[in-house]
Short mmCIF file of C-alpha atoms in Angstrom, two decimals:
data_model
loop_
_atom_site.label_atom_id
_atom_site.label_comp_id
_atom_site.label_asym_id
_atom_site.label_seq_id
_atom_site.Cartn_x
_atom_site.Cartn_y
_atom_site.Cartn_z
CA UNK A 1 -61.72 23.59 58.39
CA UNK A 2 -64.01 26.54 57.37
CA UNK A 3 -61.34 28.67 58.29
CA UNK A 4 -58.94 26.92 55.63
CA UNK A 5 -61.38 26.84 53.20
CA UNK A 6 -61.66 30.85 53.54
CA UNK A 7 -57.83 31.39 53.73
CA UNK A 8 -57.36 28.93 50.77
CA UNK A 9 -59.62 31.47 49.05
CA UNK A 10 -57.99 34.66 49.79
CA UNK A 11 -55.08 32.75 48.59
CA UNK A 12 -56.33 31.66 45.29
CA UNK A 13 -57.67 35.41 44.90
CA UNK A 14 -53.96 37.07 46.16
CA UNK A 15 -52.07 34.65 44.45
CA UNK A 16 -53.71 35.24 41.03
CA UNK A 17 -52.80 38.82 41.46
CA UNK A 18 -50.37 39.75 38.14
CA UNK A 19 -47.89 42.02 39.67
CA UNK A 20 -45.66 41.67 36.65
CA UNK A 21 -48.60 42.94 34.32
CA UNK A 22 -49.67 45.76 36.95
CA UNK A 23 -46.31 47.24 37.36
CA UNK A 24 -45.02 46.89 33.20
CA UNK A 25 -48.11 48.37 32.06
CA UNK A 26 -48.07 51.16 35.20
CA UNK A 27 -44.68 52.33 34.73
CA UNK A 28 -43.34 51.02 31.58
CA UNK A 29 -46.69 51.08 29.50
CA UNK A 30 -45.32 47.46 28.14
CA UNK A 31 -47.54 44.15 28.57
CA UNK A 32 -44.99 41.37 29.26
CA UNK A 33 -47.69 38.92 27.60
CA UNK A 34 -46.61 40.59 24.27
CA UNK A 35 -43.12 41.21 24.80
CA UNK A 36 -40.04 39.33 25.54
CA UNK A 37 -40.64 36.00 26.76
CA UNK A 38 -44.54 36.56 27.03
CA UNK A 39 -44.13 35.90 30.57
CA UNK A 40 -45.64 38.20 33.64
CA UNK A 41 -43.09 37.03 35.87
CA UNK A 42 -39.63 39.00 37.45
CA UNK A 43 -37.24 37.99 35.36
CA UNK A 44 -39.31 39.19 31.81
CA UNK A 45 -40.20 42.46 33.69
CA UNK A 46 -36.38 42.86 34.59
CA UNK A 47 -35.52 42.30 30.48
CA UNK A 48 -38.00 44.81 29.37
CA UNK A 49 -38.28 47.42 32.17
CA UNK A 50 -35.27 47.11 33.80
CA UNK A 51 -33.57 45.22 36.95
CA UNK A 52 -35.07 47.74 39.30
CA UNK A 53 -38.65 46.72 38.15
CA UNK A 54 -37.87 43.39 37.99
CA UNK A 55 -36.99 43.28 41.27
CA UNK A 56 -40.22 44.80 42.39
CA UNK A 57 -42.43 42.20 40.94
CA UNK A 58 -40.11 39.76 42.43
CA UNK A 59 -40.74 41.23 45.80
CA UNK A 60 -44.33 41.65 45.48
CA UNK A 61 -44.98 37.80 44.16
CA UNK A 62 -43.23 36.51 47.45
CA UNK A 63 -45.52 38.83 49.46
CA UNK A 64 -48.64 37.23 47.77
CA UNK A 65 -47.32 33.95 48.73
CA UNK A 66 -46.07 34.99 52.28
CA UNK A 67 -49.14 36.92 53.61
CA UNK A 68 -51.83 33.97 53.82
CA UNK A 69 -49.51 31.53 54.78
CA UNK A 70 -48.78 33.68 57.71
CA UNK A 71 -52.50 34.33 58.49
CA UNK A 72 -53.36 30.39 58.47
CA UNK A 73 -50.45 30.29 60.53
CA UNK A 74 -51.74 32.49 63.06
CA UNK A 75 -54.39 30.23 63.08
CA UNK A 76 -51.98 27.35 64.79
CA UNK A 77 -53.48 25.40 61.66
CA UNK A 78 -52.00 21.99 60.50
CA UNK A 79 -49.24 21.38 58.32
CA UNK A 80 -52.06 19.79 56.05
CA UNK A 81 -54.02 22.87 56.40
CA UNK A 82 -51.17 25.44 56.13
CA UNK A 83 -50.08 23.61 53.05
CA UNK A 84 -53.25 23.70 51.23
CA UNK A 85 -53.74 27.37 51.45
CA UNK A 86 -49.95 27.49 50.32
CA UNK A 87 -50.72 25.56 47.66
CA UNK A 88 -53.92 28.03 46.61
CA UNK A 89 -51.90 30.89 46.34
CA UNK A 90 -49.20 29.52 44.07
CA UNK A 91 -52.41 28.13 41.76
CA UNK A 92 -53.44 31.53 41.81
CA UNK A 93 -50.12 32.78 40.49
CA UNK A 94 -50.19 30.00 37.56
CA UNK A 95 -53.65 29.55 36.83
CA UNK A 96 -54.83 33.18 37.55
CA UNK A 97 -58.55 34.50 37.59
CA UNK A 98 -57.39 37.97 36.33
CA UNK A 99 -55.63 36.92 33.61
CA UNK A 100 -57.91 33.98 31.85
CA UNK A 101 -56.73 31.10 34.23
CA UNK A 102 -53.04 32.10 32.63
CA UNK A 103 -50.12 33.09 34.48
CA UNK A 104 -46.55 32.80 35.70
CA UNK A 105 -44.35 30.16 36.55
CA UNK A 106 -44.93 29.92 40.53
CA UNK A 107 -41.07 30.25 41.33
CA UNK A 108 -41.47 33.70 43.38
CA UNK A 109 -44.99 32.47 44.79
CA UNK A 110 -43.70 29.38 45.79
CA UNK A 111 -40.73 31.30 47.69
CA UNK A 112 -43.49 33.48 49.50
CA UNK A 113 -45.37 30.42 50.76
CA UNK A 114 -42.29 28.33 51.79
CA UNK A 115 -40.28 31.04 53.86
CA UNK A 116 -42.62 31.66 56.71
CA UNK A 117 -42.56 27.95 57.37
CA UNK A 118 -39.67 26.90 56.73
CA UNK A 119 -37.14 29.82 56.69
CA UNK A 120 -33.76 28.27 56.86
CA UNK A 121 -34.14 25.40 54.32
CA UNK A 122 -35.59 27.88 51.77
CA UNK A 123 -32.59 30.34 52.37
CA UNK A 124 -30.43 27.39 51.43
CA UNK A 125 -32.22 26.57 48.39
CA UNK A 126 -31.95 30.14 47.19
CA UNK A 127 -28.52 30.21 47.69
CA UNK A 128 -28.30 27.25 45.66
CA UNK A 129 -30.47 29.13 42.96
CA UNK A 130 -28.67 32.16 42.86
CA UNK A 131 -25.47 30.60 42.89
CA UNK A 132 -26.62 28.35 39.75
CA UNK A 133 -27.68 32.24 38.12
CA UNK A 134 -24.49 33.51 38.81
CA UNK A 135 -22.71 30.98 36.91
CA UNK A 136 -24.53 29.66 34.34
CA UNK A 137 -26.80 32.86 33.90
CA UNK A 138 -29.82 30.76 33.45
CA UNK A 139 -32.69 32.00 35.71
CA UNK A 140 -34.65 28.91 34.36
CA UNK A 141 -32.37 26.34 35.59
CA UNK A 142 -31.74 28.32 38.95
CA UNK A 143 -35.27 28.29 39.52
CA UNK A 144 -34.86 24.54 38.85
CA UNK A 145 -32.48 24.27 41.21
CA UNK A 146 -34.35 25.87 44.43
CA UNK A 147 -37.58 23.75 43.82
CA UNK A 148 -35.51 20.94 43.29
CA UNK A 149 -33.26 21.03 46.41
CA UNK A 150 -36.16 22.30 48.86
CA UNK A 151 -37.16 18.59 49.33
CA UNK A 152 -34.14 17.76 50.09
CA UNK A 153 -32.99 20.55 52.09
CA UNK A 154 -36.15 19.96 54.25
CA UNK A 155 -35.38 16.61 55.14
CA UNK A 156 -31.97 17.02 55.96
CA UNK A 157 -33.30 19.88 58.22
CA UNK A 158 -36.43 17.60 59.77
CA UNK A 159 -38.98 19.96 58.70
CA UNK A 160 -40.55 16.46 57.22
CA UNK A 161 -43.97 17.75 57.52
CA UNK A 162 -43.12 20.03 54.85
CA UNK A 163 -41.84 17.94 52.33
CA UNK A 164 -45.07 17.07 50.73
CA UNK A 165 -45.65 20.66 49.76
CA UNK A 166 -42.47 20.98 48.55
CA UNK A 167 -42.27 17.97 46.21
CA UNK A 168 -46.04 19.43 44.67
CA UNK A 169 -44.37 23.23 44.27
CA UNK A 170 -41.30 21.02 42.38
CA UNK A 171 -43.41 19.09 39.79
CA UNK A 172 -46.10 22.07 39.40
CA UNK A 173 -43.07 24.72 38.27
CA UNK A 174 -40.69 22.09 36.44
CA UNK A 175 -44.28 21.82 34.71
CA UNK A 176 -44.66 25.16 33.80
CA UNK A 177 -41.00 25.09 33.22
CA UNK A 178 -41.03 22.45 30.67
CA UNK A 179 -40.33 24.97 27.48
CA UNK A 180 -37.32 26.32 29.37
CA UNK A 181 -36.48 22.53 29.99
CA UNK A 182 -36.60 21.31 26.51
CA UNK A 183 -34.40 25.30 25.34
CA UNK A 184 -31.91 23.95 28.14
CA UNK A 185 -31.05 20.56 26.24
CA UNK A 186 -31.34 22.09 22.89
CA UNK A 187 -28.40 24.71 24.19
CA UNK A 188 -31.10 27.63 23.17
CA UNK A 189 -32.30 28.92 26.21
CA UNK A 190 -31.92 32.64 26.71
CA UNK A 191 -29.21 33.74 29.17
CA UNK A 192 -30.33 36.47 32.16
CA UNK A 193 -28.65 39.83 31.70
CA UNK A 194 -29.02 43.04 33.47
CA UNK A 195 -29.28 45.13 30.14
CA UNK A 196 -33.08 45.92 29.56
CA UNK A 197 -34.03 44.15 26.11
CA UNK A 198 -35.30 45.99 22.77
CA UNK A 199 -39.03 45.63 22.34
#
């Protein structure tokens, strides 16, 4: 248990990392809180540095979701306790102690925590998201779409165990989704595009 308690830490502390900030004001000298959609996430980084960038914060928000779950896993801990440090890191990512208990929108986070424990059905799921990208060209509703599945796509797997974390990472980023919800059904949400934005 004290073990958990320290990983769910180093999780919190990881997790509230802003690798979207870091790398737009290190290479781009932009602040994504200011620009674009005032997000610090992959996709804002991709419209005002470029894809490349964008990419790059993608990659590095899945590793601060990946690398404690793997170390509690290590641990041969519970699901329980596996999905509580899981569950730190992506808090860490939204509510982040870097950035005034502000942050992203837990999508790549929640990735990084689900695909060392359940590899398969989170493959599936972001299939399903990129396929939803690729034809409607709304990351927002993609992102939707993984969250939304994962539950599902666990149980028809039988990694049961892991559905409870799943349905949480759902409802915590259709939360912090709910302005890109309410753009959706209004018809004025912004459409992804590879061409880096005017700032």
């Amino acid at each position: 248990m004290l073990l958990i308690l320290v990983l769910s830490i180093l999780a919190y502390v990881l997790g509230s990392t802003p690798w979207g900030l870091i790398i737009s004001r290190a290479f781009c000298g932009i602040d994504p809180r200011t620009a674009g959609s005032h997000n610090t996430g992959a996709t804002n980084v991709s419209r005002l540095c470029g894809f490349g960038w964008g990419v790059f914060t993608l990659f590095c928000d899945i590793a601060k979701g990946m690398v404690p779950v793997i170390l509690a896993m290590l641990d041969s801990s519970s699901a329980a306790g596996i999905s509580i440090v899981a569950l730190s890191a992506v808090l860490g990512h939204v509510f982040s102690c870097f950035m005034g208990f502000r942050g992203g929108k837990a999508v790549a986070t929640s990735i990084g925590v689900c695909l060392p424990i359940a590899f398969v059905p989170t493959l599936i799921s972001c299939i399903l998201c990129l396929l939803v990208i690729w034809r409607t060209r709304f990351v927002s509703l993609g992102s939707l779409t993984l969250l939304g599945s994962l539950p599902v796509v666990l149980i028809l797997c039988g990694a049961f165990e892991w559905v409870p974390l799943a349905l949480c990472l759902f409802v915590l980023v259709a939360y912090r989704h709910r302005e890109n919800i309410a753009r959706l059904r209004a018809g004025k949400e912004n459409r992804f595009s590879l061409s880096r934005s005017k700032h």
